[in-house]
Amino acid sequence: MKTAMSAPFLSTTLLAAAFMISFTLPLAAQQPVSNSVDAQREAMRKLSFLAGHWSGPVTIVRGPGEALHLTQTEAVEYKLDGLVLLIEGKSTSADGKVLFNALATIAYDDASHSYRFRAYNDGHYLDTELSVPASNGFSWGFTAGPAHIVNTMHLTGKGEWAEVTEVTVGSNPPHRSVDMQLQHQP
């Protein structure tokens, strides 16, 4: 007994097949993937100190008035066999209410020899370059209107995740808006 396929099913199937073919043909024409993947994986190993669960105090100053003193957690894990770091950060108040929640990825682009940082929060996203110095740390920044924001992280001598965010508006001196000190959790 024959069954007829519906037109929407057939067009969806053909569209999916065309997408897969158009995606894989350029990849097949490129140089062997293993060299590119190996270079990316090696570059991502420089960030292995981030992997794990972190927790500790964060102070957030948004403007005049009292600073927010919260608890920050960062869950960092490798994905795609070491090619991407997935970072989920949350800031919670003393009563457990989540006041800040973000998701970010870090990946290495071997063609440009640069790390890319992509972060998502409250329906917005950021895509910028991440600088990874020789030591255990990173920094990234962006401009939003008249403000230039720079985020810098390093491991302390005690192995703590120390991170600050500084905001510069125009020619004014930088203002520290975030200061956190996290401990690696077992």
Backbone as a chain_set.jsonl record, in Angstrom:
{"seq": "MKTAMSAPFLSTTLLAAAFMISFTLPLAAQQPVSNSVDAQREAMRKLSFLAGHWSGPVTIVRGPGEALHLTQTEAVEYKLDGLVLLIEGKSTSADGKVLFNALATIAYDDASHSYRFRAYNDGHYLDTELSVPASNGFSWGFTAGPAHIVNTMHLTGKGEWAEVTEVTVGSNPPHRSVDMQLQHQP", "coords": {"N": [[0.851, -1.168, 0.0], [0.693, 2.114, -0.93], [1.656, 5.271, 0.406], [0.993, 8.653, 0.221], [3.24, 11.393, 0.401], [2.937, 14.406, 2.195], [2.839, 17.702, 0.81], [3.982, 19.852, 2.421], [5.642, 18.334, 4.134], [7.387, 17.099, 2.322], [8.609, 19.361, 1.126], [9.868, 20.452, 3.367], [11.634, 18.402, 4.001], [13.221, 18.357, 1.663], [14.287, 20.936, 1.838], [15.79, 20.725, 4.203], [17.652, 18.786, 3.395], [18.941, 20.177, 1.301], [20.075, 22.25, 2.785], [21.9, 20.831, 4.404], [23.598, 19.759, 2.43], [24.586, 22.134, 1.263], [25.968, 23.124, 3.401], [27.916, 21.184, 3.975], [29.447, 20.83, 1.61], [31.216, 23.154, 1.155], [32.843, 22.738, 3.379], [34.084, 20.325, 2.803], [35.697, 21.079, 0.712], [37.624, 22.613, 1.889], [40.829, 22.773, 3.625], [42.194, 19.938, 5.427], [40.168, 19.211, 8.235], [41.155, 18.417, 10.709], [43.612, 19.728, 11.335], [42.807, 22.404, 11.777], [40.926, 22.047, 13.836], [42.557, 20.884, 15.771], [44.325, 23.024, 16.309], [42.522, 24.888, 17.346], [41.573, 23.515, 19.608], [43.957, 23.282, 21.078], [44.515, 26.001, 21.617], [42.303, 26.571, 23.217], [42.898, 25.14, 25.478], [44.438, 26.82, 27.014], [42.684, 28.093, 28.614], [41.877, 26.323, 30.508], [42.035, 26.54, 33.258], [39.731, 27.774, 34.069], [37.651, 25.932, 34.103], [35.055, 24.314, 35.863], [33.214, 24.771, 38.966], [32.456, 27.816, 40.504], [32.256, 30.146, 43.225], [31.335, 33.003, 45.172], [31.673, 36.292, 46.744], [30.253, 39.213, 45.181], [30.397, 42.594, 44.287], [28.367, 45.132, 43.132], [28.199, 48.192, 41.571], [26.122, 50.509, 40.366], [25.675, 53.183, 40.096], [25.137, 56.334, 41.741], [24.512, 55.861, 45.197], [23.795, 53.019, 47.31], [25.904, 50.177, 47.093], [25.357, 46.968, 45.577], [25.574, 43.938, 47.245], [26.187, 40.775, 46.536], [25.917, 37.189, 45.927], [27.935, 35.481, 43.746], [27.886, 32.999, 41.242], [29.656, 30.876, 39.058], [29.485, 28.632, 36.505], [31.478, 26.647, 34.664], [32.222, 24.929, 31.77], [33.725, 22.704, 29.397], [32.65, 22.224, 26.054], [31.676, 20.485, 23.043], [33.848, 18.706, 22.647], [36.053, 20.076, 23.785], [36.285, 22.401, 22.258], [34.761, 24.645, 22.778], [34.065, 26.831, 25.465], [31.57, 26.896, 27.855], [29.877, 29.162, 29.805], [28.047, 29.873, 32.632], [26.733, 32.387, 34.485], [25.535, 33.593, 37.607], [24.036, 35.948, 39.755], [23.012, 36.219, 43.031], [20.781, 37.366, 45.575], [20.801, 37.75, 49.206], [18.481, 36.473, 50.012], [18.192, 34.528, 48.119], [17.172, 35.234, 45.657], [17.502, 35.505, 42.161], [19.314, 37.959, 40.637], [20.858, 38.599, 38.509], [21.631, 36.998, 35.515], [23.488, 35.262, 33.227], [24.694, 33.901, 30.147], [27.481, 32.61, 28.489], [29.821, 32.056, 25.803], [33.067, 30.923, 24.901], [35.319, 30.736, 22.289], [37.897, 29.707, 19.991], [39.193, 31.239, 17.144], [40.969, 30.05, 14.673], [41.689, 31.055, 12.186], [41.792, 33.866, 12.4], [43.37, 34.003, 14.564], [42.378, 34.562, 17.128], [40.443, 34.833, 20.157], [36.95, 34.477, 20.685], [34.335, 35.991, 22.424], [31.129, 35.507, 23.457], [28.244, 36.688, 24.844], [25.145, 36.45, 26.616], [22.32, 38.076, 27.921], [19.374, 39.009, 29.522], [17.829, 39.172, 27.101], [19.584, 40.413, 25.393], [22.684, 40.479, 23.54], [26.244, 40.069, 23.283], [29.105, 40.261, 21.305], [32.425, 39.897, 21.155], [36.02, 40.37, 21.053], [38.205, 38.341, 22.968], [40.862, 38.707, 25.108], [43.644, 36.77, 25.869], [46.124, 36.535, 27.986], [49.528, 35.336, 28.58], [49.554, 34.379, 31.205], [47.266, 33.034, 33.747], [44.347, 34.231, 33.011], [42.03, 36.671, 31.607], [40.687, 39.209, 29.396], [38.134, 41.423, 28.245], [36.274, 43.761, 26.275], [33.996, 46.445, 25.414], [32.174, 48.982, 23.613], [29.516, 51.091, 24.462], [27.461, 53.372, 23.444], [28.419, 56.413, 24.896], [30.016, 55.141, 26.724], [32.784, 53.115, 27.662], [33.485, 49.841, 28.329], [35.416, 47.658, 30.26], [36.355, 44.453, 31.092], [38.15, 42.522, 33.325], [39.883, 39.612, 34.264], [41.682, 37.511, 36.521], [43.599, 34.836, 37.961], [44.254, 34.689, 41.388], [47.103, 34.53, 43.657], [46.232, 32.675, 45.472], [44.645, 31.101, 43.979], [42.132, 32.067, 43.433], [39.335, 33.382, 41.622], [39.521, 36.439, 40.484], [37.839, 39.263, 39.489], [37.158, 42.259, 37.755], [35.132, 44.968, 36.63], [35.386, 47.807, 34.731], [34.167, 51.018, 33.957], [34.337, 53.556, 31.633], [33.415, 56.797, 30.901], [33.379, 59.015, 28.373], [35.915, 61.427, 28.814], [36.288, 61.013, 31.469], [37.691, 59.541, 34.485], [38.179, 55.926, 34.851], [35.514, 54.006, 36.291], [34.919, 51.662, 38.762], [32.668, 49.131, 38.414], [31.952, 46.512, 38.911], [33.086, 44.058, 41.142], [34.513, 41.099, 41.919], [35.258, 38.096, 43.769], [35.975, 34.903, 43.556], [35.814, 31.517, 44.706], [37.095, 28.334, 43.854], [34.954, 25.609, 43.659], [34.546, 22.402, 45.147]], "CA": [[0.0, 0.0, 0.0], [1.465, 3.342, -1.024], [1.124, 6.453, 1.079], [1.502, 9.88, -0.399], [3.823, 12.357, 1.34], [2.315, 15.714, 2.071], [3.711, 18.719, 0.208], [4.819, 20.524, 3.41], [6.673, 17.405, 4.621], [8.356, 16.929, 1.253], [9.392, 20.589, 0.968], [10.715, 20.576, 4.555], [12.695, 17.406, 3.849], [14.12, 18.849, 0.618], [14.981, 22.109, 2.37], [16.8, 20.238, 5.148], [18.715, 18.138, 2.62], [19.686, 21.234, 0.61], [20.876, 22.944, 3.793], [23.015, 19.956, 4.782], [24.542, 19.691, 1.307], [25.254, 23.434, 1.106], [26.855, 23.311, 4.554], [29.032, 20.242, 3.962], [30.305, 20.967, 0.43], [32.356, 24.051, 1.391], [33.74, 22.135, 4.366], [34.866, 19.291, 2.144], [36.666, 21.732, -0.169], [38.659, 23.248, 2.69], [41.927, 21.919, 4.06], [41.734, 18.958, 6.436], [39.593, 19.804, 9.431], [41.894, 18.058, 11.906], [44.592, 20.759, 11.678], [42.068, 23.535, 12.325], [40.34, 21.632, 15.109], [43.66, 20.705, 16.716], [44.802, 24.361, 16.69], [41.499, 25.484, 18.206], [41.561, 22.795, 20.878], [45.183, 23.655, 21.791], [44.325, 27.365, 22.116], [41.3, 26.54, 24.278], [43.511, 24.574, 26.694], [44.969, 27.93, 27.811], [41.612, 28.532, 29.515], [41.443, 25.178, 31.318], [41.948, 26.943, 34.671], [38.374, 28.25, 34.341], [36.679, 24.838, 34.185], [34.571, 23.94, 37.184], [32.19, 25.605, 39.603], [33.038, 28.888, 41.298], [31.263, 30.886, 43.998], [31.892, 33.979, 46.094], [31.008, 37.597, 46.787], [30.369, 40.2, 44.103], [29.857, 43.915, 44.603], [27.97, 45.807, 41.9], [27.878, 49.609, 41.757], [25.539, 50.983, 39.106], [25.616, 54.641, 40.102], [25.083, 56.847, 43.112], [23.7, 55.053, 46.099], [24.426, 51.872, 47.935], [26.324, 49.084, 46.228], [24.719, 45.672, 45.785], [26.479, 42.88, 47.679], [25.498, 39.554, 46.156], [26.729, 35.991, 45.76], [28.103, 35.148, 42.331], [28.318, 31.654, 40.892], [30.046, 30.686, 37.665], [29.628, 27.228, 36.111], [32.266, 26.684, 33.427], [32.532, 23.593, 31.277], [34.045, 22.539, 27.978], [31.66, 21.584, 25.189], [32.152, 20.122, 21.706], [35.145, 18.053, 22.764], [37.095, 21.035, 24.119], [36.355, 23.525, 21.324], [33.994, 25.784, 23.279], [33.782, 26.913, 26.895], [30.243, 27.401, 28.162], [29.936, 29.79, 31.124], [26.771, 30.4, 33.115], [26.935, 33.172, 35.689], [24.333, 34.058, 38.31], [24.197, 36.737, 40.986], [21.817, 36.057, 43.856], [20.715, 38.141, 46.81], [20.851, 36.944, 50.436], [17.265, 35.649, 50.111], [18.219, 33.531, 47.051], [16.581, 35.747, 44.419], [18.472, 35.717, 41.088], [19.233, 39.332, 40.147], [21.604, 38.669, 37.259], [21.821, 35.671, 34.953], [24.055, 35.394, 31.889], [25.289, 32.729, 29.527], [28.513, 33.044, 27.549], [30.69, 31.059, 25.196], [34.381, 31.353, 24.43], [35.85, 29.831, 21.276], [39.095, 30.224, 19.338], [39.143, 31.296, 15.691], [42.35, 29.881, 14.245], [41.94, 31.864, 10.99], [42.169, 35.221, 12.83], [44.215, 33.833, 15.755], [41.764, 35.32, 18.22], [39.361, 34.232, 20.921], [35.687, 35.199, 20.598], [33.513, 35.936, 23.618], [29.737, 35.827, 23.15], [27.49, 36.641, 26.097], [23.712, 36.68, 26.485], [21.699, 38.486, 29.177], [18.143, 39.798, 29.424], [17.411, 39.388, 25.72], [20.635, 41.103, 24.646], [23.895, 39.692, 23.412], [27.496, 40.772, 23.027], [30.093, 39.46, 20.597], [33.638, 40.693, 21.168], [37.251, 39.613, 21.17], [38.672, 38.054, 24.318], [42.316, 38.679, 25.162], [44.132, 35.759, 26.809], [47.574, 36.688, 28.143], [50.252, 34.097, 28.871], [49.2, 33.911, 32.544], [45.887, 32.617, 33.931], [43.424, 35.344, 33.054], [41.484, 37.135, 30.339], [39.994, 40.502, 29.434], [37.312, 41.74, 27.088], [35.647, 45.062, 26.426], [33.106, 46.901, 24.352], [31.704, 50.357, 23.739], [28.068, 51.238, 24.414], [27.242, 54.823, 23.474], [29.623, 57.128, 25.346], [30.723, 54.354, 27.74], [33.668, 52.006, 27.271], [33.479, 48.886, 29.436], [36.501, 46.681, 30.2], [36.23, 43.404, 32.096], [39.448, 41.856, 33.466], [39.885, 38.5, 35.209], [42.934, 36.774, 36.714], [43.666, 33.995, 39.149], [45.136, 35.229, 42.422], [48.078, 33.584, 44.176], [45.486, 31.642, 46.2], [43.816, 30.361, 43.025], [40.779, 32.626, 43.384], [38.914, 34.079, 40.416], [39.331, 37.859, 40.786], [37.363, 39.92, 38.267], [36.646, 43.617, 37.893], [34.609, 45.639, 35.453], [35.552, 49.254, 34.82], [33.425, 51.771, 32.962], [34.851, 54.897, 31.372], [32.495, 57.598, 30.108], [34.085, 60.184, 27.851], [37.28, 61.6, 29.308], [36.3, 60.79, 32.915], [38.482, 58.365, 34.878], [37.388, 54.698, 34.953], [34.732, 53.749, 37.509], [34.757, 50.222, 38.972], [31.248, 48.829, 38.604], [31.811, 45.138, 39.411], [34.292, 43.513, 41.795], [34.157, 39.794, 42.49], [36.329, 37.215, 44.235], [35.327, 33.608, 43.617], [36.62, 30.36, 45.067], [36.764, 27.11, 43.12], [34.168, 24.706, 44.504], [34.83, 20.974, 44.871]], "C": [[0.894, 1.227, 0.0], [0.79, 4.437, -0.22], [1.755, 7.66, 0.438], [2.072, 10.782, 0.68], [3.162, 13.696, 1.112], [3.317, 16.698, 1.499], [4.542, 19.453, 1.253], [5.935, 19.624, 3.926], [7.772, 17.259, 3.587], [9.211, 18.176, 1.084], [10.311, 20.817, 2.168], [11.894, 19.62, 4.457], [13.705, 17.864, 2.806], [14.92, 20.05, 1.092], [16.081, 21.69, 3.336], [17.96, 19.579, 4.411], [19.566, 19.175, 1.894], [20.58, 21.987, 1.58], [22.098, 22.114, 4.156], [24.051, 19.872, 3.668], [25.288, 21.0, 1.165], [26.221, 23.705, 2.25], [28.085, 22.423, 4.457], [29.935, 20.379, 2.754], [31.456, 21.94, 0.639], [33.341, 23.466, 2.403], [34.638, 21.09, 3.722], [35.948, 19.899, 1.261], [37.796, 22.393, 0.599], [39.762, 22.259, 3.028], [41.415, 20.967, 5.132], [41.315, 19.637, 7.735], [40.47, 19.545, 10.653], [42.918, 19.115, 12.296], [43.91, 21.947, 12.339], [41.523, 23.202, 13.71], [41.431, 21.469, 16.16], [44.187, 22.048, 17.203], [43.811, 25.035, 17.631], [41.508, 24.83, 19.587], [42.791, 23.167, 21.723], [45.049, 25.062, 22.379], [43.335, 27.388, 23.282], [41.857, 25.948, 25.567], [44.095, 25.664, 27.585], [43.946, 28.432, 28.828], [41.139, 27.418, 30.443], [41.316, 25.514, 32.801], [40.553, 27.42, 35.049], [37.385, 27.124, 34.62], [36.328, 24.507, 35.636], [33.486, 24.875, 37.677], [32.883, 26.566, 40.565], [31.936, 29.613, 42.046], [31.976, 31.86, 44.931], [31.171, 35.306, 46.004], [31.265, 38.427, 45.538], [29.738, 41.487, 44.598], [29.592, 44.616, 43.277], [27.553, 47.23, 42.241], [27.39, 50.136, 40.421], [25.51, 52.498, 39.012], [25.605, 55.121, 41.532], [24.154, 55.983, 43.963], [24.48, 53.869, 46.598], [24.758, 50.777, 46.92], [25.535, 47.815, 46.56], [25.795, 44.664, 46.165], [25.733, 41.568, 47.5], [26.455, 38.37, 46.195], [26.738, 35.645, 44.284], [28.489, 33.686, 42.197], [28.644, 31.633, 39.406], [30.224, 29.192, 37.443], [30.285, 27.222, 34.739], [32.582, 25.264, 32.999], [32.835, 23.616, 29.785], [32.903, 21.823, 27.289], [32.322, 21.294, 23.854], [33.594, 19.619, 21.733], [36.287, 19.067, 22.935], [37.199, 22.243, 23.211], [35.66, 24.787, 21.824], [33.912, 25.694, 24.798], [32.403, 27.531, 27.056], [30.286, 27.91, 29.597], [28.539, 30.296, 31.476], [27.025, 31.092, 34.443], [25.622, 33.64, 36.27], [24.755, 34.861, 39.53], [22.896, 36.623, 41.758], [21.924, 36.905, 45.116], [20.731, 37.19, 48.007], [19.627, 36.036, 50.574], [17.147, 34.635, 48.964], [17.634, 33.991, 45.732], [17.686, 36.012, 43.395], [18.273, 37.128, 40.528], [19.971, 39.521, 38.826], [21.85, 37.244, 36.802], [22.333, 35.839, 33.533], [24.633, 34.063, 31.433], [26.294, 33.221, 28.508], [29.235, 31.847, 26.962], [32.014, 31.723, 24.843], [34.844, 30.296, 23.447], [37.065, 30.501, 20.636], [38.926, 30.136, 17.835], [40.576, 31.212, 15.182], [42.678, 30.684, 12.988], [42.411, 33.268, 11.37], [43.104, 35.198, 14.038], [43.685, 34.656, 16.93], [40.679, 34.491, 18.892], [38.127, 35.108, 20.75], [34.89, 34.931, 21.861], [32.111, 36.372, 23.215], [28.938, 35.636, 24.427], [26.046, 37.057, 25.848], [23.134, 37.001, 27.856], [20.481, 39.332, 28.882], [17.728, 40.129, 27.99], [18.414, 40.138, 24.871], [21.823, 40.167, 24.502], [25.062, 40.596, 23.047], [28.431, 39.802, 22.331], [31.347, 40.312, 20.487], [34.862, 39.795, 21.249], [37.632, 39.478, 22.634], [40.191, 37.97, 24.248], [42.743, 37.683, 26.236], [45.645, 35.917, 26.9], [48.223, 35.342, 28.478], [49.883, 33.526, 30.243], [47.716, 33.561, 32.615], [44.969, 33.82, 34.102], [42.871, 35.658, 31.681], [40.952, 38.548, 30.518], [39.193, 40.658, 28.145], [36.659, 43.086, 27.335], [34.744, 45.373, 25.252], [32.713, 48.345, 24.629], [30.193, 50.362, 23.582], [27.762, 52.727, 24.559], [28.512, 55.514, 23.908], [30.485, 56.329, 26.331], [31.595, 53.273, 27.098], [33.818, 51.11, 28.495], [34.61, 47.879, 29.221], [36.357, 45.735, 31.383], [37.555, 42.637, 32.138], [39.378, 40.805, 34.567], [41.283, 37.929, 35.313], [42.797, 35.876, 37.938], [44.635, 34.629, 40.126], [46.158, 34.162, 42.812], [47.431, 32.441, 44.935], [44.6, 30.804, 45.275], [42.39, 30.846, 42.963], [40.566, 33.371, 42.061], [38.629, 35.517, 40.826], [38.958, 38.561, 39.478], [36.812, 41.295, 38.591], [36.123, 44.099, 36.547], [34.761, 47.13, 35.687], [34.852, 49.923, 33.647], [34.039, 53.165, 32.855], [33.856, 55.613, 30.48], [33.233, 58.866, 29.686], [35.515, 60.24, 28.367], [37.377, 61.441, 30.829], [37.174, 59.584, 33.258], [37.592, 57.125, 34.973], [36.712, 54.572, 36.315], [34.541, 52.237, 37.63], [33.292, 49.948, 39.265], [31.006, 47.418, 39.117], [33.156, 44.706, 39.985], [33.891, 42.176, 42.404], [35.402, 38.959, 42.772], [35.696, 35.846, 44.463], [36.316, 32.506, 43.976], [36.143, 29.163, 44.26], [36.071, 26.157, 44.084], [34.477, 23.257, 44.143], [33.697, 20.292, 44.128]], "O": [[1.768, 1.354, 0.858], [-0.435, 4.538, -0.156], [2.952, 7.66, 0.148], [1.478, 10.931, 1.748], [2.865, 14.073, -0.021], [4.523, 16.538, 1.69], [5.729, 19.672, 1.011], [7.055, 20.089, 4.137], [8.956, 17.29, 3.926], [10.425, 18.065, 0.914], [11.421, 21.324, 2.003], [13.022, 19.983, 4.79], [14.912, 17.772, 3.029], [16.105, 20.169, 0.78], [17.184, 22.236, 3.296], [19.121, 19.79, 4.762], [20.792, 19.06, 1.876], [21.714, 22.327, 1.245], [23.211, 22.637, 4.21], [25.252, 19.91, 3.934], [26.502, 20.994, 0.966], [27.192, 24.441, 2.078], [29.183, 22.849, 4.815], [31.12, 20.063, 2.862], [32.594, 21.59, 0.329], [34.547, 23.682, 2.286], [35.817, 20.985, 4.059], [37.007, 19.297, 1.08], [38.833, 22.705, 0.013], [39.649, 21.064, 2.755], [40.331, 21.166, 5.681], [42.007, 20.511, 8.258], [40.522, 20.384, 11.552], [43.085, 19.382, 13.486], [44.389, 22.445, 13.358], [41.651, 23.996, 14.642], [41.253, 21.87, 17.311], [44.469, 22.201, 18.391], [44.21, 25.68, 18.601], [41.455, 25.516, 20.608], [42.681, 23.345, 22.936], [45.433, 25.285, 23.527], [43.517, 28.149, 24.232], [41.336, 26.23, 26.646], [44.237, 25.459, 28.79], [44.301, 29.115, 29.789], [40.104, 27.556, 31.095], [40.573, 24.851, 33.525], [40.222, 27.468, 36.234], [36.384, 27.338, 35.303], [37.196, 24.433, 36.506], [32.918, 25.66, 36.918], [33.769, 26.183, 41.329], [30.805, 29.691, 41.565], [33.073, 31.585, 45.418], [30.182, 35.441, 45.284], [32.331, 38.359, 44.926], [28.689, 41.477, 45.241], [30.465, 44.689, 42.412], [26.68, 47.454, 43.079], [28.151, 50.203, 39.456], [25.332, 53.037, 37.919], [26.017, 54.397, 42.439], [23.149, 55.455, 43.487], [25.676, 53.734, 46.339], [23.98, 50.5, 46.008], [25.102, 47.624, 47.696], [26.813, 44.551, 45.482], [24.773, 41.282, 48.215], [27.647, 38.526, 46.461], [25.689, 35.529, 43.651], [29.325, 33.189, 42.952], [27.986, 32.293, 38.603], [31.029, 28.555, 38.122], [29.721, 27.729, 33.769], [33.142, 24.485, 33.77], [32.291, 24.418, 29.025], [32.27, 20.934, 27.859], [33.407, 21.802, 23.569], [34.437, 20.05, 20.947], [37.344, 18.939, 22.317], [38.117, 23.046, 23.372], [35.944, 25.882, 21.341], [33.715, 24.613, 25.353], [32.105, 28.567, 26.462], [30.685, 27.179, 30.504], [27.928, 31.049, 30.718], [27.475, 30.47, 35.406], [24.708, 34.034, 35.545], [25.698, 34.506, 40.238], [21.817, 36.89, 41.229], [23.011, 37.127, 45.648], [20.682, 35.971, 47.839], [19.709, 34.965, 51.174], [16.126, 33.958, 48.842], [17.599, 33.218, 44.775], [18.684, 36.662, 43.707], [17.204, 37.454, 40.012], [19.731, 40.492, 38.109], [22.231, 36.384, 37.596], [21.683, 36.491, 32.716], [25.009, 33.217, 32.244], [26.006, 34.142, 27.744], [29.257, 30.765, 27.549], [32.074, 32.913, 24.532], [34.773, 29.101, 23.731], [37.235, 31.716, 20.731], [38.559, 29.087, 17.305], [41.317, 32.192, 15.251], [43.851, 30.969, 12.744], [43.321, 33.808, 10.741], [43.573, 36.244, 14.485], [44.434, 35.343, 17.624], [40.086, 33.59, 18.298], [38.234, 36.332, 20.678], [34.783, 33.791, 22.312], [31.922, 37.472, 22.694], [28.95, 34.559, 25.023], [25.759, 37.894, 24.993], [23.407, 36.304, 28.834], [20.545, 40.266, 28.084], [17.319, 41.255, 27.708], [18.114, 40.469, 23.724], [21.956, 39.191, 25.24], [24.89, 41.719, 22.573], [28.535, 38.642, 22.731], [31.343, 41.337, 19.804], [34.743, 38.594, 21.488], [37.409, 40.386, 23.435], [40.74, 37.243, 23.421], [42.268, 37.74, 27.37], [46.371, 35.487, 26.003], [47.533, 34.335, 28.638], [49.9, 32.309, 30.424], [46.985, 33.769, 31.646], [44.831, 34.359, 35.2], [43.203, 34.99, 30.702], [40.787, 39.026, 31.641], [39.536, 40.097, 27.104], [36.509, 43.504, 28.483], [34.728, 44.669, 24.242], [32.897, 48.857, 25.734], [29.651, 49.72, 22.682], [27.8, 53.273, 25.662], [29.58, 55.243, 23.359], [31.558, 56.784, 26.728], [31.201, 52.616, 26.135], [34.227, 51.564, 29.564], [34.748, 47.315, 28.135], [36.251, 46.168, 32.531], [38.029, 42.158, 31.108], [38.88, 41.069, 35.662], [42.003, 37.863, 34.317], [41.986, 36.129, 38.828], [45.72, 35.06, 39.736], [46.082, 33.025, 42.347], [48.006, 31.357, 45.036], [43.89, 29.907, 45.731], [41.513, 30.123, 42.491], [41.503, 33.911, 41.473], [37.603, 35.789, 41.45], [39.678, 38.462, 38.485], [36.093, 41.476, 39.574], [36.599, 43.698, 35.485], [34.323, 47.656, 36.71], [34.93, 49.465, 32.507], [34.231, 53.856, 33.855], [33.488, 55.103, 29.422], [33.65, 59.673, 30.517], [36.233, 59.241, 28.36], [38.428, 61.706, 31.413], [37.377, 58.705, 32.421], [36.381, 57.25, 35.155], [37.258, 54.974, 37.343], [34.052, 51.6, 36.697], [32.736, 50.462, 40.236], [29.957, 47.15, 39.703], [34.212, 44.949, 39.401], [33.04, 42.118, 43.292], [36.436, 39.093, 42.118], [34.971, 35.645, 45.437], [37.489, 32.551, 43.604], [34.949, 28.998, 44.012], [36.55, 25.929, 45.195], [34.65, 22.928, 42.97], [33.785, 19.102, 43.825]]}, "num_chains": 1, "name": "protein.A"}
